[in-house]
Structures are given as C-alpha cells and as structure tokens.
Tab-separated table of C-alpha atoms and ligand atoms in Angstrom:
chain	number	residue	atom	x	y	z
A	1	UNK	CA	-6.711	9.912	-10.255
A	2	UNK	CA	-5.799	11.807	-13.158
A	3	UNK	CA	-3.150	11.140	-16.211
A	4	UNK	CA	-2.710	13.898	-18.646
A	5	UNK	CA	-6.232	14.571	-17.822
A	6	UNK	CA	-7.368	10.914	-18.058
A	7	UNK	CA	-8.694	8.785	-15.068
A	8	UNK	CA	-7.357	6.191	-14.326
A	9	UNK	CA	-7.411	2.849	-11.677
A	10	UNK	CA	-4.002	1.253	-11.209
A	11	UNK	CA	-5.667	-1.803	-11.983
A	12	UNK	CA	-9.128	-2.834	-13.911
A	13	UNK	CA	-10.226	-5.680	-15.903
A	14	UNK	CA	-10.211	-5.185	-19.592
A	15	UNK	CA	-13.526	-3.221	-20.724
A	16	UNK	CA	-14.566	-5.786	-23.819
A	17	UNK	CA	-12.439	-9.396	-22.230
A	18	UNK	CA	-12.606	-9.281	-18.517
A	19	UNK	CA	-10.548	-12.429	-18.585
A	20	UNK	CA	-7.531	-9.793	-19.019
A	21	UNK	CA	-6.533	-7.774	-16.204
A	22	UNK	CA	-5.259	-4.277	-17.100
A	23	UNK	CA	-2.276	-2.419	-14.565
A	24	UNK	CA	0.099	0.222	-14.635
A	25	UNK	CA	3.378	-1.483	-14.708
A	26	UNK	CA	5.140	1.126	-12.105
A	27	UNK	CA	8.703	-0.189	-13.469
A	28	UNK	CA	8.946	2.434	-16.222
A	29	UNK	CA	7.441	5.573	-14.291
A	30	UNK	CA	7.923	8.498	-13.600
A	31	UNK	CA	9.162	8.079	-18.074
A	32	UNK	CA	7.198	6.123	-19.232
A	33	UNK	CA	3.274	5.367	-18.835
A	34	UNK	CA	2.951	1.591	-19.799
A	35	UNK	CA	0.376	-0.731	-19.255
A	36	UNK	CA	0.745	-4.080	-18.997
A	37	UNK	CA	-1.846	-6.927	-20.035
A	38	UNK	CA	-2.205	-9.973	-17.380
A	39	UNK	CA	-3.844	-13.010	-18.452
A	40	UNK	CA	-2.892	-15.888	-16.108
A	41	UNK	CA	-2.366	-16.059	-11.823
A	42	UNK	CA	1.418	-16.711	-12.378
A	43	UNK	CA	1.705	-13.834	-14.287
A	44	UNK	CA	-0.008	-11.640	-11.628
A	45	UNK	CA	2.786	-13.459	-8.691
A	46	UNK	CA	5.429	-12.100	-11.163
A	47	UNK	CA	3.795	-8.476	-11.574
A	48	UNK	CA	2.957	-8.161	-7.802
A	49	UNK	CA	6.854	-10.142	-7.009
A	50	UNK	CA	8.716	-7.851	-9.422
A	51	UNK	CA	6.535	-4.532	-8.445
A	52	UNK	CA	4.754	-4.170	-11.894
A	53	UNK	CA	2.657	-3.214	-8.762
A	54	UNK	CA	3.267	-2.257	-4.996
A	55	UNK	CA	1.801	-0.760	-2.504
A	56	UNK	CA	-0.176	-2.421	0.517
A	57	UNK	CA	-3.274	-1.728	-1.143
A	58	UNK	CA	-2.824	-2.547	-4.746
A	59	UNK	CA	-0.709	-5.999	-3.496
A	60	UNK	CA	-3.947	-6.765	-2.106
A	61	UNK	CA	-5.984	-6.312	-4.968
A	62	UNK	CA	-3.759	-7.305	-7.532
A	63	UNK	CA	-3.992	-10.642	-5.554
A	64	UNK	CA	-7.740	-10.307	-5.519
A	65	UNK	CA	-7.939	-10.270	-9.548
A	66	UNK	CA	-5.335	-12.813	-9.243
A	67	UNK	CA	-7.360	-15.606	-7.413
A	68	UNK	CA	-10.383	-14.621	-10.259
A	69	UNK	CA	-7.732	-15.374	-13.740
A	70	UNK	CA	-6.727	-18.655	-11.037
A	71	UNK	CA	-10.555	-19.749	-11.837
A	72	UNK	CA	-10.266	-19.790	-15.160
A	73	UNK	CA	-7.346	-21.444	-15.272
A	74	UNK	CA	-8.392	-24.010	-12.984
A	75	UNK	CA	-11.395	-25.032	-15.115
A	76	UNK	CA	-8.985	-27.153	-17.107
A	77	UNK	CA	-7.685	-28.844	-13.951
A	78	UNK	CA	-7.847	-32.162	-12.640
A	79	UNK	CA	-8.827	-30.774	-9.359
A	80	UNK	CA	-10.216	-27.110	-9.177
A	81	UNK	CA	-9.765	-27.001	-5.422
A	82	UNK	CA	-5.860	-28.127	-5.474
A	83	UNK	CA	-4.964	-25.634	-8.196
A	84	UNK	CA	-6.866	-23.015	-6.805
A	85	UNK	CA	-4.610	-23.809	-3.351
A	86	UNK	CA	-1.421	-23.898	-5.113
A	87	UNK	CA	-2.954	-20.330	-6.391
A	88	UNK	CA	-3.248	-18.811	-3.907
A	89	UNK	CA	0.298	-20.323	-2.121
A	90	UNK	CA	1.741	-18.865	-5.053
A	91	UNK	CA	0.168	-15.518	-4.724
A	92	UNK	CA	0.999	-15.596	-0.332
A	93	UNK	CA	4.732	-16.345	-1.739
A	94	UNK	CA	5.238	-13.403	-3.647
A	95	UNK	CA	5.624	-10.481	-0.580
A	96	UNK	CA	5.512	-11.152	3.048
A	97	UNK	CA	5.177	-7.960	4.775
A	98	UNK	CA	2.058	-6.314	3.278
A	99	UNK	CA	-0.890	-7.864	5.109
A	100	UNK	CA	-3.467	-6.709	2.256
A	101	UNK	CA	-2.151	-9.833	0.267
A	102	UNK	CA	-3.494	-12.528	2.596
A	103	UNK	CA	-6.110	-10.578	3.279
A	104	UNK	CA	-7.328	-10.771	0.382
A	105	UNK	CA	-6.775	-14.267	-0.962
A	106	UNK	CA	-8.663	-15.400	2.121
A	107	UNK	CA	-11.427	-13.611	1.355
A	108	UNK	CA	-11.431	-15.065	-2.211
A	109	UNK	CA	-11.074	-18.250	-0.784
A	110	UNK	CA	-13.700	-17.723	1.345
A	111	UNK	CA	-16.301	-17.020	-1.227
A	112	UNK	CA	-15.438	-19.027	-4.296
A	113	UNK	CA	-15.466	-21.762	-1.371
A	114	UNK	CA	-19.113	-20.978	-1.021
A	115	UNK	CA	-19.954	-20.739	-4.465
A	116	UNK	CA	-21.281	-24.423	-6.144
A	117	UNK	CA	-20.126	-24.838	-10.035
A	118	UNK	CA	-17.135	-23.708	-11.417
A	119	UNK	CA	-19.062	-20.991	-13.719
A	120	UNK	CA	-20.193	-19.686	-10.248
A	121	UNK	CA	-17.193	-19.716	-8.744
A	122	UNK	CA	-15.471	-17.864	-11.450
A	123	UNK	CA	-18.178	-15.415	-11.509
A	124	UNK	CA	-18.188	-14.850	-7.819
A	125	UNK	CA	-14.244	-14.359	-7.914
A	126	UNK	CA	-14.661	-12.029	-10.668
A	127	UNK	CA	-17.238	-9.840	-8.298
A	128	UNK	CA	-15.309	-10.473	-5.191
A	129	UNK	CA	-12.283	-8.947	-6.907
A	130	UNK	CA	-14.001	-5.609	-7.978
A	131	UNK	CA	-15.294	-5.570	-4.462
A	132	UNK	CA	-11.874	-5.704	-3.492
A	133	UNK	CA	-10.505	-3.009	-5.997
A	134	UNK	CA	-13.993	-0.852	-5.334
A	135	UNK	CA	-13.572	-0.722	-1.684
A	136	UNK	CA	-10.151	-0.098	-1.930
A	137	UNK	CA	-10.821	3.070	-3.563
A	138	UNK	CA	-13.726	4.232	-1.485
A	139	UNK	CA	-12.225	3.889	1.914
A	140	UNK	CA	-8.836	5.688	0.617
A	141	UNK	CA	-11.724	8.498	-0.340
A	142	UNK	CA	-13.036	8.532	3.323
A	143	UNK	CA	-9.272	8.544	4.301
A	144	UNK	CA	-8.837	11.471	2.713
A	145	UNK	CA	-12.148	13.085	4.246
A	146	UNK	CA	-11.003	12.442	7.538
A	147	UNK	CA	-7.773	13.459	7.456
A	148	UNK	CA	-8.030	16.902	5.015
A	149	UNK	CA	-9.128	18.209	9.082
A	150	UNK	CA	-6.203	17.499	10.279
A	151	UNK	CA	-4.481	19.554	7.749
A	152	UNK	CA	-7.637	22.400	8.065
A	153	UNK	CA	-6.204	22.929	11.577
A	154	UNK	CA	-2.543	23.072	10.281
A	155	UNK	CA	-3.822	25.509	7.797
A	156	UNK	CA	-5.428	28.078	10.096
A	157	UNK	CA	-1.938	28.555	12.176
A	158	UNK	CA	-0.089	29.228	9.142
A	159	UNK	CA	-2.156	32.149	7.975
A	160	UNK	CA	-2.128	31.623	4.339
A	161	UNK	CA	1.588	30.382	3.662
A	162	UNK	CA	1.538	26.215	2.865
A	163	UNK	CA	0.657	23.578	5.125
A	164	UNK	CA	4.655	21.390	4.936
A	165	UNK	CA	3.933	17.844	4.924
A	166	UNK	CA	6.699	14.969	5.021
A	167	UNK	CA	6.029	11.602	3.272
A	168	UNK	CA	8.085	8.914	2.629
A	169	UNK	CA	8.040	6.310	0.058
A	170	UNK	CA	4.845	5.787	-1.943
A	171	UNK	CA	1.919	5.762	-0.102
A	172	UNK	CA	-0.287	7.706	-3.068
A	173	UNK	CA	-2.827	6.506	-5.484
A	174	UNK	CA	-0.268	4.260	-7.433
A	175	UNK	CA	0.154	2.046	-3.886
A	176	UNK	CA	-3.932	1.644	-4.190
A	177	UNK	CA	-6.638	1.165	-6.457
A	178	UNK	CA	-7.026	4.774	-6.523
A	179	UNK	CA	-6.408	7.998	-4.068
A	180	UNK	CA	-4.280	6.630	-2.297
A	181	UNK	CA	-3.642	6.459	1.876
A	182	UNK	CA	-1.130	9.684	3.122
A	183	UNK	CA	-1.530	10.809	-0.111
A	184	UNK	CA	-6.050	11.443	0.392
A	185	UNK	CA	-5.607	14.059	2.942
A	186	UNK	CA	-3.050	16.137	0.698
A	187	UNK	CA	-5.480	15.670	-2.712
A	188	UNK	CA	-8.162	16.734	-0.739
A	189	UNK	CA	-6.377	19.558	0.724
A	190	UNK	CA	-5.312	20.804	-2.064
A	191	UNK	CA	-8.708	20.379	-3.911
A	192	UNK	CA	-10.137	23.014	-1.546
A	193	UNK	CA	-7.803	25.382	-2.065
A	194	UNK	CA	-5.681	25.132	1.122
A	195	UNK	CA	-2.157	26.079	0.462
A	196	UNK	CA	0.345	22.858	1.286
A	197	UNK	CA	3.485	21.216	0.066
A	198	UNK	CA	4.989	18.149	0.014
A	199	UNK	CA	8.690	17.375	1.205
A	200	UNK	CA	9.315	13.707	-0.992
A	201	UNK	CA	11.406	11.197	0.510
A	202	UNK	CA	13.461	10.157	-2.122
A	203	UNK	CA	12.896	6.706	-0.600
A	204	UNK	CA	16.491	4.091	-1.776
A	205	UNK	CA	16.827	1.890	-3.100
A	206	UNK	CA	13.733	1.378	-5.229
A	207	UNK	CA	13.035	5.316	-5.111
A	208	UNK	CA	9.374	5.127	-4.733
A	209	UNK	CA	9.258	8.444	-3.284
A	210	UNK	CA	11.236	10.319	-6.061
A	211	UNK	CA	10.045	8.571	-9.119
A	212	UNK	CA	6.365	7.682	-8.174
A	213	UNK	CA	5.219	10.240	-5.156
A	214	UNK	CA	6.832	13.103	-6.953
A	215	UNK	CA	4.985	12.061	-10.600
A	216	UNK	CA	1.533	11.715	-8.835
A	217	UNK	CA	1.694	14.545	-7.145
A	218	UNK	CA	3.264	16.554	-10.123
A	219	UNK	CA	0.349	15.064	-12.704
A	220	UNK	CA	-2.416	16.283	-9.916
A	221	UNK	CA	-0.926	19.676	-9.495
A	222	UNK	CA	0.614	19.991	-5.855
A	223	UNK	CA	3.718	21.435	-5.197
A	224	UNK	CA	6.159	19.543	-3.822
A	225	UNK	CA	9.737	18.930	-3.207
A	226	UNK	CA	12.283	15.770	-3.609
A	227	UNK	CA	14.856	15.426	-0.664
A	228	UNK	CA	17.478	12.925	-0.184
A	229	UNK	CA	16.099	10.298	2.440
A	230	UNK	CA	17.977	12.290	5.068
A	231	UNK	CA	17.267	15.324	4.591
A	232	UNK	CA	13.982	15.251	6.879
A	233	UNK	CA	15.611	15.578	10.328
A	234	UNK	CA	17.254	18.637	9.297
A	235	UNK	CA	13.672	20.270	7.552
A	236	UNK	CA	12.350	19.483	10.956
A	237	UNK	CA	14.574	21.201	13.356
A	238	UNK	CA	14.513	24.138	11.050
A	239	UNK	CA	10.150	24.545	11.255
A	240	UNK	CA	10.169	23.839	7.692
A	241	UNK	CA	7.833	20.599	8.567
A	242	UNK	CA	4.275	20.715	10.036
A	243	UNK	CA	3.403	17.332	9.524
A	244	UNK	CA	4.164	13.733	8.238
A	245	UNK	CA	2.255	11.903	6.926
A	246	UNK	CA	2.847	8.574	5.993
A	247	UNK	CA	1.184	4.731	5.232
A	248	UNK	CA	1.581	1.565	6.260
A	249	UNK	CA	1.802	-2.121	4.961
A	250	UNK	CA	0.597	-3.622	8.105
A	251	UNK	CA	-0.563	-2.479	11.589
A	252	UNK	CA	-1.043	-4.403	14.294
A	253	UNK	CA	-4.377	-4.206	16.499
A	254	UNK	CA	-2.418	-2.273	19.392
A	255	UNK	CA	-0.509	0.261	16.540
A	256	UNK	CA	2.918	-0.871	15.776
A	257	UNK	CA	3.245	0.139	11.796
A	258	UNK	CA	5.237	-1.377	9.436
A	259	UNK	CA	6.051	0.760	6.709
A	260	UNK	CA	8.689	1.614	3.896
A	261	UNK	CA	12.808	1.508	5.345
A	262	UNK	CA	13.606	4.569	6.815
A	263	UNK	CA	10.242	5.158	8.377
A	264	UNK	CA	11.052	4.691	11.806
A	265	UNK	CA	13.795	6.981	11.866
A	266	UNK	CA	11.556	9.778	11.051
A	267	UNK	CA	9.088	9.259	13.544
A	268	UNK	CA	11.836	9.710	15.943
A	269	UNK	CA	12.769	12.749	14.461
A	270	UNK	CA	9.477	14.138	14.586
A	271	UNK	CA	8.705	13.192	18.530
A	272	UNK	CA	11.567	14.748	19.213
A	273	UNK	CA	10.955	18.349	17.058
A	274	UNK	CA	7.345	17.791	18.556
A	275	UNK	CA	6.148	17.342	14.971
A	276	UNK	CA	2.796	15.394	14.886
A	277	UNK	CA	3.373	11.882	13.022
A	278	UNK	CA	-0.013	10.563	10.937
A	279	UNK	CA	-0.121	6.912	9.690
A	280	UNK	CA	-2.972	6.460	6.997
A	281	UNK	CA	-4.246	3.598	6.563
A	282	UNK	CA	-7.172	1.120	5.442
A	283	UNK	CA	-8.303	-1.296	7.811
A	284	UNK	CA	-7.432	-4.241	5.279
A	285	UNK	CA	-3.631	-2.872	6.134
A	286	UNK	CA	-4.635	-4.182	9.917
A	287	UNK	CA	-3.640	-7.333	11.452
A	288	UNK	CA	-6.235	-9.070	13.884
A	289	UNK	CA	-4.077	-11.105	14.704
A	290	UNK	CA	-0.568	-9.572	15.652
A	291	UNK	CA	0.327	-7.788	19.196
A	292	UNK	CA	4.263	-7.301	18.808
A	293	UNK	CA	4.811	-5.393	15.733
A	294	UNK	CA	8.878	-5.078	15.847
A	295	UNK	CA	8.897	-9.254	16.691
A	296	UNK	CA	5.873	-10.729	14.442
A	297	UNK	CA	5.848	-8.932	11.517
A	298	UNK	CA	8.001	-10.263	9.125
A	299	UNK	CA	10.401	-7.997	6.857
A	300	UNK	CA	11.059	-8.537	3.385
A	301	UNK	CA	14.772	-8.756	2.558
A	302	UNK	CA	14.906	-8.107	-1.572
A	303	UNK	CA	18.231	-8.866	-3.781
A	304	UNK	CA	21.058	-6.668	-2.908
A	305	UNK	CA	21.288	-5.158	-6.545
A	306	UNK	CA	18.702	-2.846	-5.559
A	307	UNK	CA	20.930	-1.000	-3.432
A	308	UNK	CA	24.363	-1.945	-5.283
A	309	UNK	CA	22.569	-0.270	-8.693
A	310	UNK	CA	20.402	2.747	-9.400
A	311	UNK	CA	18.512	3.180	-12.760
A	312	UNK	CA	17.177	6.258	-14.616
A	313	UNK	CA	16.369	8.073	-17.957
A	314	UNK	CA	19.024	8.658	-20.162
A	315	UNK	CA	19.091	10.002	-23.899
A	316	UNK	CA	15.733	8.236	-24.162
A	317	UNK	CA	16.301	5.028	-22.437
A	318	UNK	CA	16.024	4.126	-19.095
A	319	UNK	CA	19.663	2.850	-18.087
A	320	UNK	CA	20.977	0.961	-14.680
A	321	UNK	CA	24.425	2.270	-13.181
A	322	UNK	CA	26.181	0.691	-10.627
A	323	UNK	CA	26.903	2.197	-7.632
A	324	UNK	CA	28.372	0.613	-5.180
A	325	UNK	CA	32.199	-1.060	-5.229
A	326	UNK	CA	31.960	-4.177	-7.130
A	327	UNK	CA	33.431	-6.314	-4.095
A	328	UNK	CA	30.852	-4.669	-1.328
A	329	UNK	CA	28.103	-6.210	0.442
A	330	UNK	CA	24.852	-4.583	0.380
A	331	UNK	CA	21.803	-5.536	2.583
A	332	UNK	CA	18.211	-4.867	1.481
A	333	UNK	CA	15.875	-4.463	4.492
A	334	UNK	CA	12.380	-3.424	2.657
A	335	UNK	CA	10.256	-1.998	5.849
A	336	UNK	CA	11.076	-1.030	9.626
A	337	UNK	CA	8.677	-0.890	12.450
A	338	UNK	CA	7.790	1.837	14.254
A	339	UNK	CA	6.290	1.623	17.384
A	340	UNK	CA	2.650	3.021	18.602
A	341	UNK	CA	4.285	5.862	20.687
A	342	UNK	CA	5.758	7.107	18.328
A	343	UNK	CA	2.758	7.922	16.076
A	344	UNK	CA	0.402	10.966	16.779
A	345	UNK	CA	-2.520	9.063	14.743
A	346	UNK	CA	-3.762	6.707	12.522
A	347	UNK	CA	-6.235	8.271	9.810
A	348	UNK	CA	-8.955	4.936	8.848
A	349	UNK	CA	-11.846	5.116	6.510
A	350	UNK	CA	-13.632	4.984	9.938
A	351	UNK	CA	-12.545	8.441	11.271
A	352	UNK	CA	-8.906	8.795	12.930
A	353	UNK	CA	-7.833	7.129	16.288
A	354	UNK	CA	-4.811	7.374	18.351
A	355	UNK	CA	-2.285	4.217	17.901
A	356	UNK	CA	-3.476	2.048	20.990
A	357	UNK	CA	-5.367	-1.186	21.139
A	358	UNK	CA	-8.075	0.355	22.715
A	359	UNK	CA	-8.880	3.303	20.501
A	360	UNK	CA	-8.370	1.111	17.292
A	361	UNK	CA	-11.009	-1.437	18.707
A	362	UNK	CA	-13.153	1.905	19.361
A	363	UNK	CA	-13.510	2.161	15.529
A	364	UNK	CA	-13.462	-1.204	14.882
A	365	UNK	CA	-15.224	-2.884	17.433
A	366	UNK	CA	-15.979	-6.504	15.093
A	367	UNK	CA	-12.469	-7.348	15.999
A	368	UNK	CA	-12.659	-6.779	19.568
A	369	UNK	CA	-11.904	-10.480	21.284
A	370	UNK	CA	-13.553	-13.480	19.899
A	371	UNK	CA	-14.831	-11.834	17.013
A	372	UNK	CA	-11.139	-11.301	15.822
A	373	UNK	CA	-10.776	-14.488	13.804
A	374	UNK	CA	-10.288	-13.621	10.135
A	375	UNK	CA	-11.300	-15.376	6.906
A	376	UNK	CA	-7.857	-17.060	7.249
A	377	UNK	CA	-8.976	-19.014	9.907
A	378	UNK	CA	-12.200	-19.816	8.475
A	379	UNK	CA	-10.730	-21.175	5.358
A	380	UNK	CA	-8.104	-23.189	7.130
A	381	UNK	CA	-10.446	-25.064	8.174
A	382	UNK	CA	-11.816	-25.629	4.821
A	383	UNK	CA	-8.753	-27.610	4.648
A	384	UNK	CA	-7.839	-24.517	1.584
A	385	UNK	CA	-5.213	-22.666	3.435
A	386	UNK	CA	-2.866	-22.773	6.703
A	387	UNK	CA	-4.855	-21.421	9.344
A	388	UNK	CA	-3.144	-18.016	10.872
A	389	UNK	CA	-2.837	-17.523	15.118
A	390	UNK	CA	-5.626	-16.310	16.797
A	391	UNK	CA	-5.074	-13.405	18.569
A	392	UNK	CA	-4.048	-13.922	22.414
A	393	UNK	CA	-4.928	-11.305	25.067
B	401	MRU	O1	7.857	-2.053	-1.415
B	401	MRU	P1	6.595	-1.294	-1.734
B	401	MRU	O2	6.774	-0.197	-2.711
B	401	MRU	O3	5.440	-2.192	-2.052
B	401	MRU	O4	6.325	-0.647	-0.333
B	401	MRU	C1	5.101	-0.260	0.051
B	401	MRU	C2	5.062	1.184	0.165
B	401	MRU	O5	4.879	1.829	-0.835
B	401	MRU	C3	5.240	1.850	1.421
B	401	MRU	O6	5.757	1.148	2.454
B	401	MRU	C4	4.016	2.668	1.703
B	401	MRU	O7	4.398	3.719	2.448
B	401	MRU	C5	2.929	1.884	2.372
B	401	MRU	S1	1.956	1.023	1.277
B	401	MRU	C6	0.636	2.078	1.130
C-alpha cells in the first residue's frame, strides 16, 4: 500500500544486499515512519518478539525471511542442520498464538531439507521466503475481491450514505505483507467509489487499532473514526454499524477464531443487534490440526506494563506515562476466542464460507481427513522439528 504516495511491503529484502532484510518497525507509528535493517535470525526473534512486526501474516513471513538470514549464518556452523533447528526453536519461541509462524518455519524446513549444498539451501530459503511474502500479498488481494461483495450488498440498502464497518485491532496491510485481511474488502470498497467508514477499535493496551488501523487507513484516504474499545456495543444498538469486520491469528478447521482481546465481546454484541460478523482471513491463519478453539489454542499472556503504561507523542518525542496505581496488578491476555456461531463468515482467498467444518473443507478440500497432515509433521520426522497432533475426527 501506499506511504506519502510511495509503495511499500512491510517487509522486503534489501534491493542491492539481499542478505539484509528491510521492515517497518511498527513501534514508532502512527509518528514516525522508521525502517529497521535485520541482518541475523536472532535479530528477526527480537523484531517479531518485541512487535517491530505483528500481525498473523507478517509473523509468518517475518519468520520466513528469518529461517533464510538462519542459512547464512549457519554456513559457519559446526553443524548446519542443529543451528538451523535451534533457528527455527528460536523463531516458534517468540509468539504462540499466531499459527502463520509455524506455518511457515515448517515450510522452510521442509524445503531447505530438500535442498543438497548449503549454497542451495540458502538459495532455496531465500526463494521460499519471497514465496512466502508474495503469496501473502496476493491472497490478501483475492481477500479483498471476495469480500468488496459483501460490502456491494451493504451498499445498495444504504442508498448512497456510507457503508459503517467495525474493526478491531490491526488487521490491515501493516499485519501482512501487503493489503491486508479485514482491511482488503474496505480498500477495495473504497477504490470503487462506494461510500463506507470505518469505526476503529482503539484496541488497549498496545493500541493497534488507534495508532496503526487509523494511520493506514488515514494514508489511503478512507474515512474513519477512533472509538474507545467499548464504544462498539453502543454504535450497534444505535444502527450506526452495518458490519464488522475483523481478522484472525488462527482458525481452527471447524471456525473457532482467535483474534485480538476484546474480539469476542463484539461478536456477541453484534449477534445480538443482528449485525453480520466477517472474519478475514488467509488460509495460512488455519489450523489443520485444531478442533476446540477456546481449549487448544494457546493465548499469549505479554508483561503487565503494557496495560499499567500507555505511550504517545509529545513535544516531539514519543513519551510512556503510567497509568495505572503503582501497587495494582494488571493482567495481559493478548487474544480471546470466539466461537463459530458467532461469526456470519469467513472471507478466504478461496471465496467466503460460513464458519463450520464442513463449508471450510468445501473450499479447502486438501485438508479434508488424511490429507490434513501439515509440513510440521513431515519435518518431524526429519528428526528437524517436534511433530504437531494430527487431526482426530
Ligand atoms: O498482537 P498482534 O498485534 O500481533 O495481534 C495480531 C492482530 O493484529 C490482530 O489480532 C489481528 O486482528 C489479526 S492478525 C491479522
């Protein structure tokens, strides 16, 4: 998407030394545009750890680039294989709820494990992390074809005043290589011409929704609107919401999603104003593997100083200010569940399906029973990495 004009990936190897990996460090937006210069796989843990980058699909292929600067690094080693394991360990380490990041170090694994030489294996990490980052990009694209329909419909019952659509957290072109998930359908909306704005889930403690939804859609030209986190229940009993839209850091096969804190709670608010409730989503945000979304999938707990302090611009700096009482506890739950029933739809780069085991294996059929073993299992095997559940009926 677009800077000040400028395109822009939120990651890409450098254009003359593709041995650095260039990304927008997402610390110091919506103030500052920096980007940061990543030369080694422990510096990519730390970026992708300390959300230099976030966002299910930019987690995964920040990990992607990750396992190729582990290659080089690895050419030194005593034993290429062993560092390239502790790699990738490393890399799993770093978040636990976005599925996109052992997604895609198993499909590294997978295919510098085929690969003979170490020149060919760093070359064929180096391709299989564009791949990554390229298809990335192209299926949030198709998202957004699929899904501007949905908003088409919402357009033609509002005779000419703006399609209201409720997001939460960041689920734009900043949590991706590019276009984003939730955030597709509204670009592409608003790239025809069809009238729409954006309610913003401010989105505590990290405040993805205020400082990096808001920017995005500010740089691209859509109107839209921060609210405090709560604020949505009250927008939808009022009419003042026609949609949410929202993405996910992993779905299970049958359509529990696990997405941002503070999800859940407005998908209950919308069932019960009636309000359809869209997931977006990828298919590399699915997991084969996992029926029970509110028991399997585990939540990250961060440090309670995200919550106990909030941090802005000020006279020209960016500046941290306590807010909590110095003697209180805080708790830091990163993502909730919300179960299938709750959602309306799930919008894939495969068309859009309703959140049910059967209708996801409709549009995704490869994964329907035994063919639902992943490159994680594959490359246990290999003896490279622990080998993940297979699915149970
Ligand atoms: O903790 P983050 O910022 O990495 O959380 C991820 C998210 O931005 C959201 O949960 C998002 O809605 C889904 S990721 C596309």
């Amino acid at each position: 998407m677009n800077v000040r004009g400028q395109h822009y990936r939120t990651i890409w190897p450098n254009e003359t030394d593709s041995r650095v990996i260039q990304l927008i460090d997402q610390r110091f937006l919506p103030h500052r545009f920096v980007i940061e210069e990543v030369r080694t796989v422990g510096e990519m843990a730390s970026a992708i750890k300390e959300m230099h980058v976030r966002g299910a699909g930019l987690i995964g292929a920040a990990a992607g680039y990750g396992m190729y600067l582990a290659t080089l690094g690895a050419a030194s080693a005593s034993s290429f294989d062993d560092e390239l394991a502790d790699a990738a360990a490393q890399l799993k380490a770093t978040r636990p709820t976005a599925v996109n990041l052992a997604w895609a170090i198993e499909r590294q694994l997978k295919s510098i494990g085929a690969a003979q030489s170490v020149e060919e294996k760093q070359r064929t990490a180096f391709n299989t992390a564009q791949q990554i980052a390229d298809e990335d990009a192209e299926y949030c694209r198709r998202i957004g074809e699929h899904g501007v329909e949905l908003i088409r419909r919402l357009s033609k019952e509002k005779i000419g005043t703006p399609v209201n659509v409720l997001t939460h957290c960041n689920a734009g072109w900043l949590a991706f290589v590019d276009h984003g998930s939730a955030t597709s359908p509204i670009y592409a909306a608003h790239d025809e011409g069809i009238p729409i704005h954006v309610w913003v889930d401010e989105t505590r403690p990290r405040s993805q929704g205020s400082k990096l939804t808001a920017w995005e859609l500010g740089e691209h030209g859509v109107p839209h609107t921060v609210i405090a986190d709560n604020a949505g229940g009250h927008l939808m009993q009022h009419g003042k919401v026609d949609a949410v839209m929202v993405g996910t850091d992993r779905t299970t096969y049958t359509g529990d999603v696990a997405n941002k804190i503070g999800t859940y709670l407005k998908a209950l608010a919308a069932k019960d104003n009636g309000i359809p409730f869209y997931v977006a989503l990828p298919s590399s945000s699915f997991d084969w593997n996992i029926r029970d979304g509110l028991k399997e999938i585990p939540i990250e707990e961060r440090g309670s100083e995200e919550v106990n302090y909030a941090d802005g611009w000020h006279n020209g700096e960016q500046v941290e200010v306590r807010v909590t009482p110095q003697t209180s506890a805080a708790a830091n739950f990163g993502f909730d569940v919300t179960p299938r029933q709750l959602v309306t739809g799930l919008i894939t780069e495969r068309g859009i399906c309703e959140a049910n085991e059967e209708s996801i294996l409709q549009l995704f059929p490869e994964h329907r029973g035994g063919s639902t073993r992943n490159a994680a299992d594959e490359v246990g095997e290999a003896g490279l990495s622990e080998s993940r559940p297979t699915r149970r009926e």
